[in-house]
Coordinates of C-alpha atoms and ligand atoms in Angstrom, one line a residue:
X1 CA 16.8 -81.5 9.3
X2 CA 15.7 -79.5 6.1
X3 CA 14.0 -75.9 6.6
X4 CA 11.7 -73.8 4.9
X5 CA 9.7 -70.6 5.4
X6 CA 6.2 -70.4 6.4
X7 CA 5.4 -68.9 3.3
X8 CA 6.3 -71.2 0.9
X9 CA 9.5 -70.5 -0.1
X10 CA 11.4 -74.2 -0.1
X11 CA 15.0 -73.1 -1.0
X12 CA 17.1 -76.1 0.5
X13 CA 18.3 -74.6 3.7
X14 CA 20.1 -76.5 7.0
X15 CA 20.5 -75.4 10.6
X16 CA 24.0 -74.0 10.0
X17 CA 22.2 -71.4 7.4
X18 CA 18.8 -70.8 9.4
X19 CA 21.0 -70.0 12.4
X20 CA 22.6 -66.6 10.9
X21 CA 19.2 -65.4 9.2
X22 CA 16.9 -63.3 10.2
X23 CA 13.6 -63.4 8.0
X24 CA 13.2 -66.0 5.2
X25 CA 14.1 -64.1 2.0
X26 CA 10.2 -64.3 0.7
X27 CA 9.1 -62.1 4.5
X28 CA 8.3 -65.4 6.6
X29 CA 9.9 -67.3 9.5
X30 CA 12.3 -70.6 8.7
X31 CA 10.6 -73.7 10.5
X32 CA 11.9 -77.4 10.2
X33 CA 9.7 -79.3 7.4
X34 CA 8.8 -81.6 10.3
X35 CA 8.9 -81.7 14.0
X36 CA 10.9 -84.7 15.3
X37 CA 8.9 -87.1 17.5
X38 CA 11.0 -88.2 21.0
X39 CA 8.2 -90.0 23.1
X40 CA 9.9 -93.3 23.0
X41 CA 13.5 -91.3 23.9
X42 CA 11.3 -89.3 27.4
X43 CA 13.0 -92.4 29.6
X44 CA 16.2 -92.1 28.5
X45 CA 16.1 -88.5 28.5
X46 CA 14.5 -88.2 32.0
X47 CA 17.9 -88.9 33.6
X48 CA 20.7 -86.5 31.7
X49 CA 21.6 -83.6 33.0
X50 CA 20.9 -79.8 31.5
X51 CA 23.2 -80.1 29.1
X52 CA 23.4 -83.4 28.2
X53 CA 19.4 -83.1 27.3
X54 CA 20.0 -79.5 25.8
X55 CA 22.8 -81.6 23.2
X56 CA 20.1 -84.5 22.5
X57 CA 17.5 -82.2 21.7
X58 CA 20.3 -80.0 19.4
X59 CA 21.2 -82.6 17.9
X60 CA 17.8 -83.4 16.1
X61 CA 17.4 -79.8 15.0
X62 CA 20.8 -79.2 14.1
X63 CA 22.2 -82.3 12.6
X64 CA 24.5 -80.7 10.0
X65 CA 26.5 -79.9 13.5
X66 CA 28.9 -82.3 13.9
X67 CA 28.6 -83.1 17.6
X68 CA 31.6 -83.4 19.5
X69 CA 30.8 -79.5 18.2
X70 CA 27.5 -79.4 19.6
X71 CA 29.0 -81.2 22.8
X72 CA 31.4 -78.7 23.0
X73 CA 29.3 -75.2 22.5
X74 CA 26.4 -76.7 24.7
X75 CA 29.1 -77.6 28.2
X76 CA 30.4 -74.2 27.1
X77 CA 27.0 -72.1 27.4
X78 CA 25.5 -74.2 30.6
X79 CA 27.8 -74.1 33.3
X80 CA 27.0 -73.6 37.0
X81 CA 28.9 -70.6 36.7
X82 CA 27.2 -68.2 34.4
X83 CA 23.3 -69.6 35.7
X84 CA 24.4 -69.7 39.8
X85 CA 23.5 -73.6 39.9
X86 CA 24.4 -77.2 38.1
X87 CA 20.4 -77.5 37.4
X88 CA 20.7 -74.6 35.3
X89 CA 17.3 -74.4 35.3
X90 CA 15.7 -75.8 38.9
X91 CA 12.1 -76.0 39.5
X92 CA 10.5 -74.6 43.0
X93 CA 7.5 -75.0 44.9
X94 CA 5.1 -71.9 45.4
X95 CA 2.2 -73.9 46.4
X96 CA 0.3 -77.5 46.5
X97 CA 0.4 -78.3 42.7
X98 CA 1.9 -75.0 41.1
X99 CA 5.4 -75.5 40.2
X100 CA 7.9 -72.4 39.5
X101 CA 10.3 -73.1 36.3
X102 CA 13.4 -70.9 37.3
X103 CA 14.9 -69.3 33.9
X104 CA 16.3 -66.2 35.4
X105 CA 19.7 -67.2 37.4
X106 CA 22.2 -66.5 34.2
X107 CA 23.9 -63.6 33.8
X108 CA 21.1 -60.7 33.0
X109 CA 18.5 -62.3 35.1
X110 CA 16.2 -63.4 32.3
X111 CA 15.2 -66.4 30.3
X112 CA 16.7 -64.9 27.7
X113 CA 20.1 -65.7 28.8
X114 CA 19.2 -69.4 28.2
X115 CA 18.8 -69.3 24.6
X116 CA 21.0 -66.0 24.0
X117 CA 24.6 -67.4 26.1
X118 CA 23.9 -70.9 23.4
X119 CA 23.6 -68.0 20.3
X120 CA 26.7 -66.4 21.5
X121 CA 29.0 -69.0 21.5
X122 CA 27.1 -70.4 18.1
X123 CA 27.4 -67.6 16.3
X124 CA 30.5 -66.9 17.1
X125 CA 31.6 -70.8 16.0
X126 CA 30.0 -70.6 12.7
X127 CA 31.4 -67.0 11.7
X128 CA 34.8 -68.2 12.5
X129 CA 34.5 -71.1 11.1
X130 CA 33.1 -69.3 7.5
X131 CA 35.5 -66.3 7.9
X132 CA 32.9 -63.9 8.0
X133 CA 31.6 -60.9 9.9
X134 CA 27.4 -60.5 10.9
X135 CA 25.7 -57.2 11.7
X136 CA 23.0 -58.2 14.3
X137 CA 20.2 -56.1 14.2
X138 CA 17.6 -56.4 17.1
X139 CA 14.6 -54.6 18.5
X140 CA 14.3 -55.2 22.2
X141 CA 11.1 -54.4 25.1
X142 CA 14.0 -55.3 27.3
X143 CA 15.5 -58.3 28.3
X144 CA 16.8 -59.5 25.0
X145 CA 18.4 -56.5 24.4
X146 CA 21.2 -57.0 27.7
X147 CA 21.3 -60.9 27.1
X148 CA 22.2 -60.2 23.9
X149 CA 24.5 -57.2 24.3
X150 CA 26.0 -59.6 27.1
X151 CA 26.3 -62.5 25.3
X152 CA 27.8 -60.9 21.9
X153 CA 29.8 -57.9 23.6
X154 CA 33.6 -58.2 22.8
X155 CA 33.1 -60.9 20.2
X156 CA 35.5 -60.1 17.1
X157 CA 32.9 -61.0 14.4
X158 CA 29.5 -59.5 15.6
X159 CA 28.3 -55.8 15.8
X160 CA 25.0 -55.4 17.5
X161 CA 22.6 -52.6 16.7
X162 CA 19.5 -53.1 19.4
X163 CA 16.8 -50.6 19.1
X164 CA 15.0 -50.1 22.1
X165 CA 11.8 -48.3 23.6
X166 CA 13.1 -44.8 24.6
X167 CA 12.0 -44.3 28.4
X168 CA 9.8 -47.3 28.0
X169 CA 11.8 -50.0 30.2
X170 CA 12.5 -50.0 34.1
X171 CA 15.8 -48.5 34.9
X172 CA 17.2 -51.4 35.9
X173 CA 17.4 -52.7 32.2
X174 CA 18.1 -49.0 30.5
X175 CA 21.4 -49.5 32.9
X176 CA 22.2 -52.6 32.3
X177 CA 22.1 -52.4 28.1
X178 CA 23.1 -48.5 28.0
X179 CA 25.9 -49.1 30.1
X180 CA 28.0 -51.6 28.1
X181 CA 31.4 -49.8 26.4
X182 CA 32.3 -52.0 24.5
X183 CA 32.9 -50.7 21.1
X184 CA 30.5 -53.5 19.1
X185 CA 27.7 -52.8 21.0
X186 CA 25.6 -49.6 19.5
X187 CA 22.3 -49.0 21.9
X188 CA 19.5 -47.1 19.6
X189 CA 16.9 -45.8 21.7
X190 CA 13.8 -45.3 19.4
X191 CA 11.0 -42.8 20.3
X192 CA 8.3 -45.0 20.2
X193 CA 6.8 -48.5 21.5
X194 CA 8.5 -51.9 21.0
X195 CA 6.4 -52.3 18.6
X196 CA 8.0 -49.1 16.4
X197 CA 11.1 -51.1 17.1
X198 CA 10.0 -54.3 15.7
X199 CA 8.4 -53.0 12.6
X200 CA 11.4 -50.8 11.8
X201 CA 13.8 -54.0 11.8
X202 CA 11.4 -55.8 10.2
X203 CA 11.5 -53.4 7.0
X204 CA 15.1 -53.1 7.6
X205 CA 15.3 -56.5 7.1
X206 CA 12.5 -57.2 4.0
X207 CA 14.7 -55.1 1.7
X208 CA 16.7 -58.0 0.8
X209 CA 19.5 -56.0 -1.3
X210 CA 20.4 -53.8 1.8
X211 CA 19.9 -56.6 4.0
X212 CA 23.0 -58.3 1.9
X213 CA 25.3 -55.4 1.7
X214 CA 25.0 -54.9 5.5
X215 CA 25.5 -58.4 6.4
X216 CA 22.4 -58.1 8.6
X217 CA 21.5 -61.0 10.7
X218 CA 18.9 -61.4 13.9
X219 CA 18.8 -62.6 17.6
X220 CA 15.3 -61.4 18.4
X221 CA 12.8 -64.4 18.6
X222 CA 12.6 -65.0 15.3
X223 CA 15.7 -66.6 15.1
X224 CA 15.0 -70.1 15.2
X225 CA 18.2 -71.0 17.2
X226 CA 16.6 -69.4 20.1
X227 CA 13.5 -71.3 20.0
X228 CA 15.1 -74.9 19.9
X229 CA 17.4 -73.5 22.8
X230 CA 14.2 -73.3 24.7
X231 CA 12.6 -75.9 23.9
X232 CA 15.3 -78.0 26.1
X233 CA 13.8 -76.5 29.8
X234 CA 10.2 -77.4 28.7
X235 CA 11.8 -81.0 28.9
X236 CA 13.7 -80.5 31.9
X237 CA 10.8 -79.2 34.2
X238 CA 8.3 -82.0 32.7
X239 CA 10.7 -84.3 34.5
X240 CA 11.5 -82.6 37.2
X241 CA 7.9 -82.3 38.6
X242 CA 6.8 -85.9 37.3
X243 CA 8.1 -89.1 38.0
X244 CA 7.2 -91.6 34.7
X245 CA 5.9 -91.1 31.2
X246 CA 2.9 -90.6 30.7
X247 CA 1.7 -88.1 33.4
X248 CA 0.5 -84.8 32.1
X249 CA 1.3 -81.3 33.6
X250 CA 0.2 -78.3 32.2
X251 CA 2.4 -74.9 31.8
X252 CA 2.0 -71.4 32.1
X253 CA 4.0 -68.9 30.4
X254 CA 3.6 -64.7 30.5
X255 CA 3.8 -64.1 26.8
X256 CA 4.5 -61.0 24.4
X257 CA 6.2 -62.4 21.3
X258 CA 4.9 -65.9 21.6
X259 CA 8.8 -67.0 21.4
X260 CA 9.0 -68.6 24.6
X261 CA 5.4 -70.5 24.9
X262 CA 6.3 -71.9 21.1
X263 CA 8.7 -73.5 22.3
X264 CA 6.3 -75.4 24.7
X265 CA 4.1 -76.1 21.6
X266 CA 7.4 -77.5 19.8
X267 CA 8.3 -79.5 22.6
X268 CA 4.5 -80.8 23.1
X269 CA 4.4 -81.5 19.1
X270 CA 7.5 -83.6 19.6
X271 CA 5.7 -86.2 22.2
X272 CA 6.2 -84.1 25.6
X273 CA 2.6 -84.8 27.5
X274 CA 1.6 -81.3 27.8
X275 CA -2.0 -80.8 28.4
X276 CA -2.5 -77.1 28.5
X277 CA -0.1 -74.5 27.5
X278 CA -1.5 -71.1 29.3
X279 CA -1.0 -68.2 27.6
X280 CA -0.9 -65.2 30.6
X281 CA -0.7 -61.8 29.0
X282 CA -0.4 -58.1 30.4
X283 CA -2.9 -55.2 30.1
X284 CA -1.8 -55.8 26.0
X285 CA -4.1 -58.7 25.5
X286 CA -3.9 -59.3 22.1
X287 CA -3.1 -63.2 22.4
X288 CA -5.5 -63.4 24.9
X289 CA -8.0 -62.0 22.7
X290 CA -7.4 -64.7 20.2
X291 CA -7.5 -67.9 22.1
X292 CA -10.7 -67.2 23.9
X293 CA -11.9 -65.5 20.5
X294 CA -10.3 -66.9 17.6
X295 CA -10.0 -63.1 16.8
X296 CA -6.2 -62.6 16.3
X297 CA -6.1 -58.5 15.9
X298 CA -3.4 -56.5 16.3
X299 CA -2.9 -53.0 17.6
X300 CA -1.0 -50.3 16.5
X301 CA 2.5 -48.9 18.6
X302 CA 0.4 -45.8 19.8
X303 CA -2.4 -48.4 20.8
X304 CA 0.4 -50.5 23.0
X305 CA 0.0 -50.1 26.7
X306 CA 2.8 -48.8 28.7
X307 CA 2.4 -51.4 31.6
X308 CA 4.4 -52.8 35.4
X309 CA 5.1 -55.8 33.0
X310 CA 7.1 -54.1 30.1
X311 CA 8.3 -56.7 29.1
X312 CA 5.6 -58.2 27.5
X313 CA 3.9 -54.6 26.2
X314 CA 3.7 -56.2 22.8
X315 CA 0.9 -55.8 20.1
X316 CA 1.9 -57.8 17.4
X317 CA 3.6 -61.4 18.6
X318 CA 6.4 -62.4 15.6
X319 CA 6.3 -65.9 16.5
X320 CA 2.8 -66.2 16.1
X321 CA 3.0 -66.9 12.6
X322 CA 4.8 -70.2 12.9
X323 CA 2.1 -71.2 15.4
X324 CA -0.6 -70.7 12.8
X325 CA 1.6 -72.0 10.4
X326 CA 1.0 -75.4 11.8
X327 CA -2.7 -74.7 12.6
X328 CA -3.6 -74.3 8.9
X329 CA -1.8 -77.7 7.9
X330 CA 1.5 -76.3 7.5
X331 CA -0.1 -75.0 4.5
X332 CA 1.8 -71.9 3.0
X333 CA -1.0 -70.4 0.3
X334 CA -3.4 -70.3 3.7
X335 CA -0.9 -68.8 5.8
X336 CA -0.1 -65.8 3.0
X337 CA -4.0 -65.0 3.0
X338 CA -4.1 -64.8 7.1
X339 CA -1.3 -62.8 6.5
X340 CA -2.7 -60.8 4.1
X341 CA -5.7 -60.3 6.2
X342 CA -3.7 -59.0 9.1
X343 CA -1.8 -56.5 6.8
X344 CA -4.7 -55.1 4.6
X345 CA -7.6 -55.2 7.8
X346 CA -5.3 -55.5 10.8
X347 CA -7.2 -58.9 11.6
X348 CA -8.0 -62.7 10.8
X349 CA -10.8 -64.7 12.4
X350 CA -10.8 -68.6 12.4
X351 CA -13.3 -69.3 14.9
X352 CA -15.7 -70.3 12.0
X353 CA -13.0 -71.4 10.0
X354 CA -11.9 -74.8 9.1
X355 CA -9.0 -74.3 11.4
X356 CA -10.9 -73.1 14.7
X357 CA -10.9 -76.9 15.9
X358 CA -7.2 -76.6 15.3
X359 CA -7.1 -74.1 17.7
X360 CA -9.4 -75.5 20.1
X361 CA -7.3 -78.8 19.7
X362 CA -3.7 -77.2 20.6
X363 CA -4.0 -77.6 24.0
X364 CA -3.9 -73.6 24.3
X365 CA -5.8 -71.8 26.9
X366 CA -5.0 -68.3 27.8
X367 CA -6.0 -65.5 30.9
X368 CA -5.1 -61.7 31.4
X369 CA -3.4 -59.9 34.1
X370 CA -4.2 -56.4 35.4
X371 CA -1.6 -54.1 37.7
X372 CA -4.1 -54.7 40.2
X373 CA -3.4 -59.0 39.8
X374 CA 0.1 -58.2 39.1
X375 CA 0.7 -56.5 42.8
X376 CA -2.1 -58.7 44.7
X377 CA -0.2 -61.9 43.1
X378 CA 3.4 -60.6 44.3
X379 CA 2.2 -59.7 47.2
X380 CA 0.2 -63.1 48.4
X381 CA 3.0 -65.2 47.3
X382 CA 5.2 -63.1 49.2
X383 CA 3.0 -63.5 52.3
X384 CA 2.7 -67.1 51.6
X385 CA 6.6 -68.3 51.9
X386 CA 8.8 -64.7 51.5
X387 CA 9.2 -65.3 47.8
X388 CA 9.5 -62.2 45.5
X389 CA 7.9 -63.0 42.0
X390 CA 9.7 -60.8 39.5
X391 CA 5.8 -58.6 37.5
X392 CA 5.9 -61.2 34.7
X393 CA 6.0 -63.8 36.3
X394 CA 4.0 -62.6 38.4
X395 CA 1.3 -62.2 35.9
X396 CA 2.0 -66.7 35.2
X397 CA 1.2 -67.1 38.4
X398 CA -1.9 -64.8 38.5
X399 CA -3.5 -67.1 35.4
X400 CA -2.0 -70.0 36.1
X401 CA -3.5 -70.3 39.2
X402 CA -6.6 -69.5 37.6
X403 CA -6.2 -72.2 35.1
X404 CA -4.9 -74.9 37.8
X405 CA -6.8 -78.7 37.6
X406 CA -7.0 -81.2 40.5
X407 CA -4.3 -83.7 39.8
X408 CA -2.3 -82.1 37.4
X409 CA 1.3 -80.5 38.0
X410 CA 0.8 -76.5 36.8
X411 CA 4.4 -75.1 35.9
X412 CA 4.5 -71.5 35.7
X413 CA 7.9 -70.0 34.1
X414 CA 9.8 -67.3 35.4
X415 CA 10.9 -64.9 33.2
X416 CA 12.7 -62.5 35.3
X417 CA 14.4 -62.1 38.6
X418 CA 12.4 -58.9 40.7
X419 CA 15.7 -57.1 41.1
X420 CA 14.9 -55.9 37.8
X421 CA 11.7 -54.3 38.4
X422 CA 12.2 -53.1 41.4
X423 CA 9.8 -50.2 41.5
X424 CA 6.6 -52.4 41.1
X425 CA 8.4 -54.5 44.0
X426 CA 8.3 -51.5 46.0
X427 CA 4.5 -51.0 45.0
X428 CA 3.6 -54.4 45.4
X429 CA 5.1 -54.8 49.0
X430 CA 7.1 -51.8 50.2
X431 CA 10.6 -53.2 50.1
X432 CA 13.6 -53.5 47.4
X433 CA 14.1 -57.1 46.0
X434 CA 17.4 -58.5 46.7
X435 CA 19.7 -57.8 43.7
X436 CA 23.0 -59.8 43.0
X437 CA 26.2 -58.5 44.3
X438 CA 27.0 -58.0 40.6
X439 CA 24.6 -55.2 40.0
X440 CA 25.2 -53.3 43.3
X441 CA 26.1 -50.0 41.3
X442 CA 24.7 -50.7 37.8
X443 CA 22.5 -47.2 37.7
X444 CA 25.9 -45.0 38.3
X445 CA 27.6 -46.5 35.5
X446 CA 27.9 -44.4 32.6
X447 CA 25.4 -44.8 29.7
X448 CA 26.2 -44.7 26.2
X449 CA 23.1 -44.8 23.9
X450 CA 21.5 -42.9 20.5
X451 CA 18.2 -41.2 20.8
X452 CA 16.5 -41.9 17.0
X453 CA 12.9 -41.2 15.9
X454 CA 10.8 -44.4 15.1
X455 CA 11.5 -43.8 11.6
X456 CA 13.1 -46.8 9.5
X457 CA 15.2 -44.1 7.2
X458 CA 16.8 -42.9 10.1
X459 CA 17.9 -46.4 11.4
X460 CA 19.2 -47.4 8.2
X461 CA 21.3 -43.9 7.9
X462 CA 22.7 -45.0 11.0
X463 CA 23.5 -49.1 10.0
X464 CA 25.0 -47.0 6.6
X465 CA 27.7 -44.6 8.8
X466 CA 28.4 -47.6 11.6
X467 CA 27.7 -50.9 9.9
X468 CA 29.9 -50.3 6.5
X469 CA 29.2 -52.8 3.7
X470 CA 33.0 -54.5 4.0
X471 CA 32.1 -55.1 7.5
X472 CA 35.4 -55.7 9.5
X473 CA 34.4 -55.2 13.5
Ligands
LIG501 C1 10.7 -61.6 26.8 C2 10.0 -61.6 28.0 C3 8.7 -62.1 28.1 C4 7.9 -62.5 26.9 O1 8.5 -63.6 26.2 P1 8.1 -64.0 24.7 O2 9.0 -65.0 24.3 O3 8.3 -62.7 23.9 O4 6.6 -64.3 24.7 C5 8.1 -62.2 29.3 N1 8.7 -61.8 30.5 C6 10.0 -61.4 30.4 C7 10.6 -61.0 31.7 C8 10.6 -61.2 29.2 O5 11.9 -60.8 29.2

């Protein structure tokens, strides 16, 4: 499989390089020149197991891995151990027709850890195998912060440099990033939105020169290793709740940096009969905006809701751009003057475009969840069978169900476990989640974290004292 960036630039590039990168060198996102069709493989595939699927559908994206490799890395990242069950991902039932996709069981109780345990053990692989040290530089509202940290802490050839949303995530998560020691991990805790974080990696990373002499690479969503890694439970839930080709479900998926729903609309462009993918946002409804309006506009940081689903307080979805990437014909001269748009008015439009019937053809819906809907929705479901939906998923469920057809399977993801968000919980129904043994003193731990303005000068000041240019971790 051949790559290339989404806007234009066609430099020869393989899985094995796309995996360390971060941006494409000309500012846009590395996307396979075509997405592999597998409808004719859906009966075969139907009866492997996690990990057997997860190394077919690998294999197609990554087939400059030899794969006894693949084999290897894959049975190393999915084991019963690190997600609680052999399914790795099982599917539950909260009610007559709406199916719950269970991401959260690995080891920092979110579907991060999916992708991000595969990344570890990747990137780890390929940096051995080239000699070579990477300086990973993240911006988190979260969750990929600890699934990262987790996944990389310890490792001999990574440093990880994870800017985060000072005071803006649950305490829960502050604790579980701030309080890794291990010496590789550096927690930078931005004043500002995650948002402020974002943009000050992203112009971290577009000056190409310091880029190189740091050795900078990325784990956020934009690396295109996480997406494939997703796109593996999108097949496992199709047939879990279906029992032959050919029947359609539709999905739902709470959304903030469009990383995990792409994934859906990879797995539906490869053959997988999705009918609708639903987009559920927070109060910070800029995607939601878009697919009822064809209005995609972003905000600014200061303009980003602080919300009970931080997770997803995003304003400005990265992996949005290789959605519209394929909406305009995979053409790259469009896609620069949408993005050009964006940059110079903060906005495109393509309802009365040529490529609003693309839009309206992707199967994408999408629906908006308040605090209010996020509480009444945990709270019914937890009437309904004792079942504690973590706020995010929480807010699936709320537009799922709103989006729910007569005769067609609705799987909703979850994206978290509750015991992460435990003060909505508490809001929602007057009682703690249950939290894994594991965590049972996780807020008394010692923290270890920098405070740093949202200022880009500042961050690379700090990547110049702690990530030197002869990088040896
Ligand atoms: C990251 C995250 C999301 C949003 O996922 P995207 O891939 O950014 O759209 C939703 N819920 C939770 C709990 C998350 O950690």
């Amino acid at each position: 499989m051949q790559y290339q960036s989404t806007r234009g630039d066609r430099q020869p590039a393989r899985f094995r390089d796309v995996l360390l990168g971060g941006l494409a060198p000309d500012g846009g996102l590395m996307v396979p020149v075509a997405y592999p069709r597998v409808d004719r493989l859906l009966p075969r595939w139907r009866a492997l197991s996690y990990p057997e699927l997860a190394v077919e559908v690998l294999a197609l994206f990554a087939d400059d891995y030899p794969r006894a490799e693949l084999e290897r890395l894959v049975r190393a990242s999915y084991t019963a151990a690190a997600f609680g069950d052999e399914r790795i991902t099982p599917v539950a039932l909260l009610e007559p027709g709406i199916h719950l996709l269970q991401l959260s069981n690995g080891p920092t109780l979110a579907f991060k850890d999916i992708a991000m345990q595969l990344i570890g053990n990747l990137f780890e692989h390929e940096l051995a195998y080239r000699g070579e040290h990477l300086n990973i530089l993240g911006a988190t509202s979260g969750d990929t912060g600890s699934a990262a940290e987790v996944a990389l802490r310890g490792r001999a050839h990574l440093r990880v440099f994870m800017l985060s949303p000072h005071g803006r995530m649950s305490a829960f998560q502050r604790a579980q990033m701030y309080s890794i020691q291990d010496p590789n991990i550096h927690n930078l805790a931005i004043e500002g939105s995650f948002d402020d974080c974002q943009d000050i990696v992203k112009a971290i990373g577009a000056d190409l020169a310091f880029k190189r002499r740091h050795r900078l690479g990325a784990v956020n969503s934009i690396n295109w290793a996480r997406i494939v890694a997703q796109v593996v439970y999108y097949f496992r839930a199709y047939f879990a709740v279906t029992r032959a080709e050919g029947q359609i479900v539709d999905v739902c998926v709470p959304s903030g940096n469009f990383g995990n729903v792409l994934a859906g609309w990879i797995a539906r462009q490869m053959g997988l009969p999705i009918g609708r993918l639903v987009v559920a946002t927070n109060e910070n409804d800029v995607l939601d905006e878009f697919f009822r309006s064809g209005t995609y506009r972003v905000r600014s940081g200061a303009e980003t809701q602080v919300t009970s689903s931080p997770s997803m307080d995003i304003s400005k979805a990265s992996n949005f751009e290789r959605f519209i990437f394929d909406i305009v014909g995979r053409d790259a001269a469009a896609l620069r003057e949408l993005w050009w748009e964006l940059d110079t008015r903060g906005a495109f439009h393509l309802r009365d475009t040529p490529f609003g019937a693309a839009v309206a053809a992707s199967g994408f819906v999408s629906g908006r969840s308040s605090h209010a809907d996020r509480l009444a929705t945990i709270r019914s479901q937890y009437a309904r069978d004792g079942r504690i939906l973590d706020p995010h998923t929480a807010d699936g469920v709320k537009v799922g169900r709103a989006w729910r057809r007569p005769d067609v399977p609705m799987i909703c993801l979850e994206t978290a476990l509750p015991a992460k968000f435990a003060e909505t919980i508490r809001a929602a129904i007057g009682r703690d989640p249950e939290r894994p043994a594991a965590f049972a003193d996780l807020e008394s731990r010692p923290q270890r974290y920098e405070v740093l303005p949202a200022d880009a000068g500042r961050v690379r000041a700090y990547l110049d004292a702690h990530a030197p240019e002869a990088d040896h971790a």
